[in-house]
């Protein structure tokens, strides 16, 4: 195990660190985070509109009228339904910040480019004609998670075009006496013109192909293959493995992996949300919430059980103190005190259960949902600090089976961690005893 950690430290950490510091991935991650508060608020309205208590719907109808559920769906649509638009703004904003460009102007240019490449036609069924006809209008199907891949691409292209013109000084410069706000707007004129021109050329070029618009093109060659891979069992296992491995060498595994996987997970999650709202069968098992429900019991590595072992069973004073200090953060899925305080990082003994336990929890959760023992996640987004049990209950629209599965996973993880904890506790006790003897001498 020492050879493995040494190998990872020499050959894996430098590349992982480069990925973590890659500005485009950082911008995607941070841009997605900007929209999370809106999605969480939308999820609250989604939960309120679908509380699975007998008589709840009738009670709400008696108080607010028969249209109460449709009214609650409005903020859901205004948050989830415009996620692609928010992401286009957020990613461009964060990337422009990294280049020291005008972030707001760059973000607005990105949104404009995204709107230009998106179709302006909506297919509407006319009962009198007995067929669908296309009418002018913004197609909201592509404004949400379905259009997220395109929105990210347009954000990156827009900022890179803006950066090119600013760096080459191909901008309109105003005298110093002109107010800053006015000067910035003139500086952005030339870059924005070419951003719009680029987006328009892209739209017209793709319109003359069999794909008709960039969204269909991206879905065919990028989105669908990525969604299929990312939403599969092996996709979930690889994701869980890499998160643990990155944490094992001291890197923030969740942040690094989410920068790559978040667009995939959010798209899968929104597909579940749409199916849930329309009363259809929920299609996806693996979504963004899947990992917080199944593998992050106390944080990466499912360390809550380890924290409880340390707090209540450890004989080592060092482990006991860290365990007591880590209980409250662990309940809210914060486990940096354990990872760096024990430490688990580059610890050959504890890294074994730290990597294996989440993989087993991923497997039990996946197959429990695949066999319909536990319902699939409804697409609501909850704060990642939501305690286990509560998370599963809310994310599955009040399923008791989800809470039971959480308890089962907790028990399994405990069985995996316990023997390693006992050995490590004994080692720490011996170290503490030796230190006391050295001091006495």
GROMACS .gro file of C-alpha atoms in nm:
model
  441
    1UNK     CA    1   0.000   0.000   0.000
    2UNK     CA    2   0.293   0.233   0.071
    3UNK     CA    3   0.416   0.176  -0.285
    4UNK     CA    4   0.069   0.261  -0.417
    5UNK     CA    5   0.046   0.588  -0.225
    6UNK     CA    6   0.399   0.677  -0.333
    7UNK     CA    7   0.309   0.603  -0.696
    8UNK     CA    8  -0.006   0.816  -0.673
    9UNK     CA    9   0.188   1.099  -0.515
   10UNK     CA   10   0.449   1.098  -0.793
   11UNK     CA   11   0.243   1.025  -1.101
   12UNK     CA   12  -0.123   1.094  -1.026
   13UNK     CA   13  -0.127   1.404  -0.806
   14UNK     CA   14   0.048   1.639  -1.054
   15UNK     CA   15  -0.201   1.559  -1.333
   16UNK     CA   16  -0.498   1.576  -1.097
   17UNK     CA   17  -0.377   1.913  -0.971
   18UNK     CA   18  -0.351   2.041  -1.329
   19UNK     CA   19  -0.709   1.933  -1.394
   20UNK     CA   20  -0.823   2.097  -1.072
   21UNK     CA   21  -0.657   2.425  -1.176
   22UNK     CA   22  -0.771   2.420  -1.540
   23UNK     CA   23  -0.950   2.753  -1.580
   24UNK     CA   24  -1.228   2.630  -1.811
   25UNK     CA   25  -1.320   2.343  -1.579
   26UNK     CA   26  -1.308   2.580  -1.283
   27UNK     CA   27  -1.537   2.821  -1.467
   28UNK     CA   28  -1.783   2.542  -1.549
   29UNK     CA   29  -1.785   2.428  -1.187
   30UNK     CA   30  -1.822   2.778  -1.042
   31UNK     CA   31  -2.076   2.881  -1.305
   32UNK     CA   32  -2.294   2.582  -1.223
   33UNK     CA   33  -2.267   2.660  -0.852
   34UNK     CA   34  -2.402   3.011  -0.922
   35UNK     CA   35  -2.734   2.859  -1.032
   36UNK     CA   36  -2.763   2.606  -0.748
   37UNK     CA   37  -2.949   2.839  -0.512
   38UNK     CA   38  -3.217   2.893  -0.778
   39UNK     CA   39  -3.252   2.520  -0.841
   40UNK     CA   40  -3.276   2.446  -0.468
   41UNK     CA   41  -3.555   2.705  -0.434
   42UNK     CA   42  -3.731   2.545  -0.731
   43UNK     CA   43  -3.693   2.208  -0.561
   44UNK     CA   44  -3.865   2.340  -0.248
   45UNK     CA   45  -4.172   2.430  -0.454
   46UNK     CA   46  -4.154   2.091  -0.627
   47UNK     CA   47  -4.155   1.915  -0.288
   48UNK     CA   48  -4.442   2.130  -0.155
   49UNK     CA   49  -4.648   2.047  -0.462
   50UNK     CA   50  -4.597   1.672  -0.427
   51UNK     CA   51  -4.603   1.585  -0.055
   52UNK     CA   52  -4.719   1.220  -0.041
   53UNK     CA   53  -4.962   1.250   0.252
   54UNK     CA   54  -5.320   1.120   0.210
   55UNK     CA   55  -5.562   1.411   0.190
   56UNK     CA   56  -5.285   1.669   0.140
   57UNK     CA   57  -5.390   1.758  -0.217
   58UNK     CA   58  -5.754   1.799  -0.112
   59UNK     CA   59  -5.655   2.017   0.184
   60UNK     CA   60  -5.443   2.244  -0.036
   61UNK     CA   61  -5.723   2.266  -0.294
   62UNK     CA   62  -5.974   2.363  -0.025
   63UNK     CA   63  -5.745   2.645   0.093
   64UNK     CA   64  -5.593   2.774  -0.232
   65UNK     CA   65  -5.831   2.646  -0.499
   66UNK     CA   66  -5.799   2.374  -0.762
   67UNK     CA   67  -5.515   2.551  -0.943
   68UNK     CA   68  -5.275   2.542  -0.646
   69UNK     CA   69  -5.047   2.277  -0.796
   70UNK     CA   70  -5.024   2.454  -1.132
   71UNK     CA   71  -4.932   2.775  -0.947
   72UNK     CA   72  -4.649   2.597  -0.762
   73UNK     CA   73  -4.517   2.463  -1.093
   74UNK     CA   74  -4.447   2.819  -1.214
   75UNK     CA   75  -4.137   2.877  -0.995
   76UNK     CA   76  -4.026   2.521  -1.075
   77UNK     CA   77  -4.036   2.602  -1.446
   78UNK     CA   78  -3.872   2.941  -1.394
   79UNK     CA   79  -3.573   2.779  -1.218
   80UNK     CA   80  -3.524   2.431  -1.363
   81UNK     CA   81  -3.669   2.535  -1.698
   82UNK     CA   82  -3.416   2.815  -1.749
   83UNK     CA   83  -3.112   2.634  -1.611
   84UNK     CA   84  -2.929   2.640  -1.945
   85UNK     CA   85  -2.970   3.017  -1.962
   86UNK     CA   86  -2.839   3.062  -1.607
   87UNK     CA   87  -2.542   2.835  -1.677
   88UNK     CA   88  -2.456   3.028  -1.994
   89UNK     CA   89  -2.438   3.346  -1.789
   90UNK     CA   90  -2.259   3.189  -1.491
   91UNK     CA   91  -1.987   3.002  -1.679
   92UNK     CA   92  -1.906   3.302  -1.898
   93UNK     CA   93  -1.901   3.529  -1.593
   94UNK     CA   94  -1.656   3.310  -1.402
   95UNK     CA   95  -1.431   3.249  -1.703
   96UNK     CA   96  -1.420   3.622  -1.782
   97UNK     CA   97  -1.316   3.688  -1.421
   98UNK     CA   98  -1.022   3.452  -1.463
   99UNK     CA   99  -0.912   3.647  -1.772
  100UNK     CA  100  -0.969   3.983  -1.596
  101UNK     CA  101  -1.231   4.078  -1.854
  102UNK     CA  102  -1.556   4.265  -1.791
  103UNK     CA  103  -1.749   3.971  -1.643
  104UNK     CA  104  -2.103   4.107  -1.680
  105UNK     CA  105  -2.057   4.214  -2.042
  106UNK     CA  106  -1.898   3.879  -2.129
  107UNK     CA  107  -2.182   3.692  -1.960
  108UNK     CA  108  -2.447   3.893  -2.145
  109UNK     CA  109  -2.267   3.828  -2.474
  110UNK     CA  110  -2.269   3.456  -2.393
  111UNK     CA  111  -2.644   3.457  -2.325
  112UNK     CA  112  -2.699   3.643  -2.653
  113UNK     CA  113  -2.495   3.385  -2.844
  114UNK     CA  114  -2.682   3.101  -2.674
  115UNK     CA  115  -3.016   3.253  -2.774
  116UNK     CA  116  -2.901   3.304  -3.134
  117UNK     CA  117  -2.804   2.938  -3.185
  118UNK     CA  118  -3.123   2.812  -3.017
  119UNK     CA  119  -3.434   2.752  -3.232
  120UNK     CA  120  -3.707   3.016  -3.241
  121UNK     CA  121  -3.980   2.776  -3.345
  122UNK     CA  122  -4.229   2.590  -3.129
  123UNK     CA  123  -4.431   2.297  -3.258
  124UNK     CA  124  -4.796   2.340  -3.156
  125UNK     CA  125  -5.078   2.091  -3.214
  126UNK     CA  126  -5.382   2.257  -3.372
  127UNK     CA  127  -5.690   2.051  -3.296
  128UNK     CA  128  -5.895   2.195  -3.584
  129UNK     CA  129  -5.622   2.107  -3.834
  130UNK     CA  130  -5.537   1.776  -3.672
  131UNK     CA  131  -5.163   1.835  -3.700
  132UNK     CA  132  -4.864   2.020  -3.555
  133UNK     CA  133  -4.756   2.352  -3.700
  134UNK     CA  134  -4.445   2.557  -3.621
  135UNK     CA  135  -4.497   2.902  -3.472
  136UNK     CA  136  -4.246   3.169  -3.373
  137UNK     CA  137  -4.132   3.171  -3.011
  138UNK     CA  138  -3.854   3.071  -2.775
  139UNK     CA  139  -3.843   2.694  -2.735
  140UNK     CA  140  -3.814   2.643  -2.358
  141UNK     CA  141  -3.715   2.279  -2.413
  142UNK     CA  142  -3.365   2.406  -2.491
  143UNK     CA  143  -3.350   2.672  -2.219
  144UNK     CA  144  -3.326   2.417  -1.936
  145UNK     CA  145  -3.090   2.130  -1.862
  146UNK     CA  146  -3.147   1.992  -2.212
  147UNK     CA  147  -2.956   2.289  -2.353
  148UNK     CA  148  -2.684   2.294  -2.090
  149UNK     CA  149  -2.406   2.146  -2.304
  150UNK     CA  150  -2.468   2.407  -2.574
  151UNK     CA  151  -2.487   2.686  -2.316
  152UNK     CA  152  -2.147   2.587  -2.174
  153UNK     CA  153  -1.990   2.573  -2.521
  154UNK     CA  154  -2.130   2.913  -2.615
  155UNK     CA  155  -2.006   3.060  -2.286
  156UNK     CA  156  -1.652   2.936  -2.351
  157UNK     CA  157  -1.651   3.043  -2.717
  158UNK     CA  158  -1.790   3.388  -2.633
  159UNK     CA  159  -1.534   3.461  -2.363
  160UNK     CA  160  -1.245   3.330  -2.574
  161UNK     CA  161  -1.352   3.557  -2.862
  162UNK     CA  162  -1.381   3.849  -2.620
  163UNK     CA  163  -1.037   3.770  -2.478
  164UNK     CA  164  -0.880   3.748  -2.825
  165UNK     CA  165  -0.998   4.094  -2.928
  166UNK     CA  166  -0.907   4.256  -2.596
  167UNK     CA  167  -0.563   4.092  -2.588
  168UNK     CA  168  -0.491   4.196  -2.948
  169UNK     CA  169  -0.620   4.545  -2.864
  170UNK     CA  170  -0.880   4.520  -3.142
  171UNK     CA  171  -1.128   4.733  -2.949
  172UNK     CA  172  -1.264   5.086  -2.954
  173UNK     CA  173  -1.079   5.295  -2.698
  174UNK     CA  174  -1.235   5.604  -2.548
  175UNK     CA  175  -1.052   5.899  -2.388
  176UNK     CA  176  -0.981   5.882  -2.015
  177UNK     CA  177  -1.234   6.159  -1.957
  178UNK     CA  178  -1.520   5.929  -2.062
  179UNK     CA  179  -1.696   5.759  -1.766
  180UNK     CA  180  -1.580   5.402  -1.702
  181UNK     CA  181  -1.922   5.246  -1.768
  182UNK     CA  182  -1.947   5.416  -2.108
  183UNK     CA  183  -1.586   5.328  -2.195
  184UNK     CA  184  -1.644   4.959  -2.114
  185UNK     CA  185  -1.952   4.945  -2.335
  186UNK     CA  186  -1.756   5.082  -2.631
  187UNK     CA  187  -1.464   4.846  -2.560
  188UNK     CA  188  -1.703   4.552  -2.586
  189UNK     CA  189  -1.864   4.661  -2.915
  190UNK     CA  190  -1.623   4.496  -3.158
  191UNK     CA  191  -1.586   4.167  -2.964
  192UNK     CA  192  -1.962   4.137  -2.917
  193UNK     CA  193  -2.020   4.201  -3.288
  194UNK     CA  194  -1.796   3.908  -3.377
  195UNK     CA  195  -1.948   3.688  -3.105
  196UNK     CA  196  -2.291   3.751  -3.255
  197UNK     CA  197  -2.155   3.697  -3.606
  198UNK     CA  198  -1.996   3.367  -3.498
  199UNK     CA  199  -2.320   3.247  -3.335
  200UNK     CA  200  -2.528   3.348  -3.637
  201UNK     CA  201  -2.291   3.172  -3.880
  202UNK     CA  202  -2.306   2.863  -3.661
  203UNK     CA  203  -2.685   2.870  -3.657
  204UNK     CA  204  -2.722   2.919  -4.033
  205UNK     CA  205  -2.458   2.657  -4.111
  206UNK     CA  206  -2.623   2.387  -3.899
  207UNK     CA  207  -2.972   2.479  -4.024
  208UNK     CA  208  -2.866   2.355  -4.367
  209UNK     CA  209  -2.780   2.009  -4.234
  210UNK     CA  210  -2.999   1.718  -4.127
  211UNK     CA  211  -2.958   1.818  -3.760
  212UNK     CA  212  -3.135   2.155  -3.808
  213UNK     CA  213  -2.994   2.313  -3.489
  214UNK     CA  214  -2.687   2.288  -3.268
  215UNK     CA  215  -2.881   2.131  -2.981
  216UNK     CA  216  -2.972   1.825  -3.187
  217UNK     CA  217  -2.614   1.805  -3.321
  218UNK     CA  218  -2.462   1.816  -2.970
  219UNK     CA  219  -2.718   1.569  -2.835
  220UNK     CA  220  -2.635   1.324  -3.114
  221UNK     CA  221  -2.257   1.329  -3.083
  222UNK     CA  222  -2.188   1.454  -2.728
  223UNK     CA  223  -2.481   1.463  -2.487
  224UNK     CA  224  -2.635   1.122  -2.545
  225UNK     CA  225  -2.308   0.923  -2.527
  226UNK     CA  226  -2.203   1.114  -2.214
  227UNK     CA  227  -2.544   1.077  -2.051
  228UNK     CA  228  -2.546   0.706  -2.125
  229UNK     CA  229  -2.198   0.658  -1.979
  230UNK     CA  230  -2.239   0.894  -1.684
  231UNK     CA  231  -2.580   0.754  -1.593
  232UNK     CA  232  -2.473   0.390  -1.597
  233UNK     CA  233  -2.368   0.167  -1.307
  234UNK     CA  234  -2.006   0.166  -1.419
  235UNK     CA  235  -2.017   0.541  -1.467
  236UNK     CA  236  -2.130   0.577  -1.106
  237UNK     CA  237  -1.861   0.336  -0.986
  238UNK     CA  238  -1.582   0.518  -1.172
  239UNK     CA  239  -1.705   0.853  -1.044
  240UNK     CA  240  -1.712   0.727  -0.686
  241UNK     CA  241  -1.368   0.570  -0.724
  242UNK     CA  242  -1.206   0.885  -0.863
  243UNK     CA  243  -1.362   1.106  -0.594
  244UNK     CA  244  -1.214   0.880  -0.325
  245UNK     CA  245  -0.873   0.849  -0.494
  246UNK     CA  246  -0.841   1.226  -0.532
  247UNK     CA  247  -0.930   1.282  -0.167
  248UNK     CA  248  -0.682   1.008  -0.077
  249UNK     CA  249  -0.396   1.220  -0.208
  250UNK     CA  250  -0.522   1.542  -0.049
  251UNK     CA  251  -0.714   1.692  -0.342
  252UNK     CA  252  -1.080   1.797  -0.324
  253UNK     CA  253  -1.214   1.502  -0.521
  254UNK     CA  254  -1.576   1.613  -0.525
  255UNK     CA  255  -1.493   1.954  -0.668
  256UNK     CA  256  -1.264   1.818  -0.939
  257UNK     CA  257  -1.500   1.542  -1.053
  258UNK     CA  258  -1.807   1.767  -1.040
  259UNK     CA  259  -1.641   2.015  -1.275
  260UNK     CA  260  -1.648   1.742  -1.541
  261UNK     CA  261  -1.962   1.548  -1.446
  262UNK     CA  262  -2.204   1.814  -1.321
  263UNK     CA  263  -2.358   1.898  -1.662
  264UNK     CA  264  -2.429   1.527  -1.714
  265UNK     CA  265  -2.578   1.476  -1.367
  266UNK     CA  266  -2.795   1.788  -1.381
  267UNK     CA  267  -2.934   1.687  -1.721
  268UNK     CA  268  -3.020   1.338  -1.592
  269UNK     CA  269  -3.169   1.490  -1.279
  270UNK     CA  270  -3.390   1.727  -1.478
  271UNK     CA  271  -3.515   1.437  -1.691
  272UNK     CA  272  -3.627   1.274  -1.367
  273UNK     CA  273  -3.792   1.596  -1.251
  274UNK     CA  274  -3.990   1.632  -1.574
  275UNK     CA  275  -4.103   1.268  -1.560
  276UNK     CA  276  -4.200   1.299  -1.193
  277UNK     CA  277  -4.404   1.616  -1.250
  278UNK     CA  278  -4.589   1.459  -1.542
  279UNK     CA  279  -4.658   1.134  -1.353
  280UNK     CA  280  -4.443   0.922  -1.584
  281UNK     CA  281  -4.190   0.654  -1.491
  282UNK     CA  282  -3.867   0.812  -1.365
  283UNK     CA  283  -3.596   0.715  -1.616
  284UNK     CA  284  -3.258   0.761  -1.444
  285UNK     CA  285  -3.094   0.606  -1.139
  286UNK     CA  286  -2.766   0.798  -1.141
  287UNK     CA  287  -2.807   1.174  -1.102
  288UNK     CA  288  -2.636   1.448  -0.904
  289UNK     CA  289  -2.837   1.359  -0.592
  290UNK     CA  290  -2.759   0.987  -0.623
  291UNK     CA  291  -2.411   1.030  -0.478
  292UNK     CA  292  -2.522   1.236  -0.179
  293UNK     CA  293  -2.794   0.982  -0.112
  294UNK     CA  294  -2.576   0.672  -0.145
  295UNK     CA  295  -2.205   0.734  -0.093
  296UNK     CA  296  -2.153   1.059   0.097
  297UNK     CA  297  -2.278   0.953   0.439
  298UNK     CA  298  -2.079   1.202   0.639
  299UNK     CA  299  -1.890   1.321   0.332
  300UNK     CA  300  -1.660   1.159   0.077
  301UNK     CA  301  -1.561   0.807   0.176
  302UNK     CA  302  -1.880   0.763   0.384
  303UNK     CA  303  -1.686   0.855   0.697
  304UNK     CA  304  -1.975   0.919   0.938
  305UNK     CA  305  -1.949   0.565   1.077
  306UNK     CA  306  -1.574   0.607   1.124
  307UNK     CA  307  -1.639   0.930   1.315
  308UNK     CA  308  -1.882   0.750   1.546
  309UNK     CA  309  -1.634   0.468   1.601
  310UNK     CA  310  -1.363   0.718   1.693
  311UNK     CA  311  -1.585   0.921   1.924
  312UNK     CA  312  -1.735   0.630   2.119
  313UNK     CA  313  -1.508   0.326   2.072
  314UNK     CA  314  -1.155   0.460   2.026
  315UNK     CA  315  -0.900   0.405   2.301
  316UNK     CA  316  -0.658   0.646   2.139
  317UNK     CA  317  -0.703   0.996   2.283
  318UNK     CA  318  -0.610   1.150   1.948
  319UNK     CA  319  -0.880   0.960   1.759
  320UNK     CA  320  -1.136   1.009   2.037
  321UNK     CA  321  -1.091   1.387   2.035
  322UNK     CA  322  -1.108   1.413   1.656
  323UNK     CA  323  -1.415   1.188   1.657
  324UNK     CA  324  -1.598   1.408   1.908
  325UNK     CA  325  -1.509   1.724   1.718
  326UNK     CA  326  -1.618   1.570   1.387
  327UNK     CA  327  -1.963   1.438   1.482
  328UNK     CA  328  -2.159   1.758   1.415
  329UNK     CA  329  -1.977   1.843   1.088
  330UNK     CA  330  -2.013   1.477   0.984
  331UNK     CA  331  -2.390   1.484   1.031
  332UNK     CA  332  -2.394   1.765   0.775
  333UNK     CA  333  -2.157   1.578   0.538
  334UNK     CA  334  -1.848   1.786   0.619
  335UNK     CA  335  -1.552   1.560   0.681
  336UNK     CA  336  -1.236   1.762   0.624
  337UNK     CA  337  -1.160   1.738   1.001
  338UNK     CA  338  -1.144   1.359   0.964
  339UNK     CA  339  -0.968   1.345   0.628
  340UNK     CA  340  -0.691   1.583   0.732
  341UNK     CA  341  -0.705   1.545   1.110
  342UNK     CA  342  -0.672   1.166   1.148
  343UNK     CA  343  -0.538   1.181   0.873
  344UNK     CA  344  -0.695   0.963   0.605
  345UNK     CA  345  -0.490   1.134   0.333
  346UNK     CA  346  -0.204   0.904   0.230
  347UNK     CA  347  -0.289   0.671   0.519
  348UNK     CA  348  -0.230   0.320   0.377
  349UNK     CA  349  -0.456   0.149   0.631
  350UNK     CA  350  -0.764   0.374   0.629
  351UNK     CA  351  -0.754   0.437   0.254
  352UNK     CA  352  -0.872   0.080   0.193
  353UNK     CA  353  -1.218   0.123   0.353
  354UNK     CA  354  -1.227   0.489   0.242
  355UNK     CA  355  -1.222   0.369  -0.121
  356UNK     CA  356  -1.411   0.038  -0.088
  357UNK     CA  357  -1.702   0.148   0.135
  358UNK     CA  358  -1.849   0.407  -0.108
  359UNK     CA  359  -1.820   0.159  -0.396
  360UNK     CA  360  -2.023  -0.099  -0.202
  361UNK     CA  361  -2.281   0.166  -0.106
  362UNK     CA  362  -2.303   0.272  -0.472
  363UNK     CA  363  -2.368  -0.088  -0.573
  364UNK     CA  364  -2.639  -0.155  -0.313
  365UNK     CA  365  -2.816   0.173  -0.392
  366UNK     CA  366  -2.800   0.127  -0.768
  367UNK     CA  367  -2.944  -0.223  -0.766
  368UNK     CA  368  -3.205  -0.136  -0.502
  369UNK     CA  369  -3.334   0.128  -0.742
  370UNK     CA  370  -3.288  -0.086  -1.053
  371UNK     CA  371  -3.507  -0.357  -0.898
  372UNK     CA  372  -3.762  -0.101  -0.769
  373UNK     CA  373  -3.702  -0.193  -0.405
  374UNK     CA  374  -3.639   0.179  -0.353
  375UNK     CA  375  -3.795   0.448  -0.575
  376UNK     CA  376  -3.570   0.654  -0.800
  377UNK     CA  377  -3.483   1.013  -0.718
  378UNK     CA  378  -3.744   1.266  -0.825
  379UNK     CA  379  -3.506   1.535  -0.950
  380UNK     CA  380  -3.525   1.773  -0.655
  381UNK     CA  381  -3.199   1.940  -0.560
  382UNK     CA  382  -3.121   1.953  -0.190
  383UNK     CA  383  -2.836   2.130  -0.009
  384UNK     CA  384  -2.541   1.890   0.010
  385UNK     CA  385  -2.533   1.945   0.386
  386UNK     CA  386  -2.874   1.780   0.430
  387UNK     CA  387  -2.827   1.494   0.682
  388UNK     CA  388  -2.851   1.135   0.561
  389UNK     CA  389  -3.195   0.982   0.602
  390UNK     CA  390  -3.358   1.321   0.559
  391UNK     CA  391  -3.184   1.351   0.222
  392UNK     CA  392  -3.313   1.016   0.097
  393UNK     CA  393  -3.664   1.078   0.231
  394UNK     CA  394  -3.700   1.413   0.054
  395UNK     CA  395  -3.517   1.315  -0.266
  396UNK     CA  396  -3.752   1.017  -0.321
  397UNK     CA  397  -4.071   1.208  -0.237
  398UNK     CA  398  -4.109   1.063   0.110
  399UNK     CA  399  -4.004   0.701   0.063
  400UNK     CA  400  -3.955   0.508   0.388
  401UNK     CA  401  -3.769   0.245   0.184
  402UNK     CA  402  -3.506   0.509   0.101
  403UNK     CA  403  -3.451   0.576   0.472
  404UNK     CA  404  -3.420   0.202   0.539
  405UNK     CA  405  -3.169   0.170   0.253
  406UNK     CA  406  -2.964   0.451   0.408
  407UNK     CA  407  -2.958   0.258   0.737
  408UNK     CA  408  -2.856  -0.061   0.555
  409UNK     CA  409  -2.576   0.122   0.373
  410UNK     CA  410  -2.462   0.272   0.701
  411UNK     CA  411  -2.446  -0.075   0.856
  412UNK     CA  412  -2.254  -0.219   0.559
  413UNK     CA  413  -2.008   0.070   0.563
  414UNK     CA  414  -1.963   0.019   0.937
  415UNK     CA  415  -1.878  -0.348   0.887
  416UNK     CA  416  -1.617  -0.249   0.626
  417UNK     CA  417  -1.459   0.025   0.837
  418UNK     CA  418  -1.458  -0.150   1.177
  419UNK     CA  419  -1.160  -0.391   1.142
  420UNK     CA  420  -0.942  -0.119   0.989
  421UNK     CA  421  -1.047   0.122   1.262
  422UNK     CA  422  -0.953  -0.132   1.533
  423UNK     CA  423  -0.607  -0.189   1.386
  424UNK     CA  424  -0.546   0.184   1.341
  425UNK     CA  425  -0.672   0.259   1.693
  426UNK     CA  426  -0.429   0.002   1.834
  427UNK     CA  427  -0.143   0.157   1.636
  428UNK     CA  428  -0.227   0.506   1.764
  429UNK     CA  429  -0.247   0.379   2.123
  430UNK     CA  430   0.100   0.228   2.088
  431UNK     CA  431   0.233   0.556   1.946
  432UNK     CA  432   0.078   0.753   2.232
  433UNK     CA  433   0.216   0.511   2.490
  434UNK     CA  434   0.565   0.533   2.338
  435UNK     CA  435   0.545   0.913   2.339
  436UNK     CA  436   0.448   0.912   2.708
  437UNK     CA  437   0.737   0.679   2.787
  438UNK     CA  438   0.981   0.899   2.597
  439UNK     CA  439   0.861   1.205   2.789
  440UNK     CA  440   0.895   1.017   3.121
  441UNK     CA  441   1.253   0.921   3.036
   0.00000   0.00000   0.00000
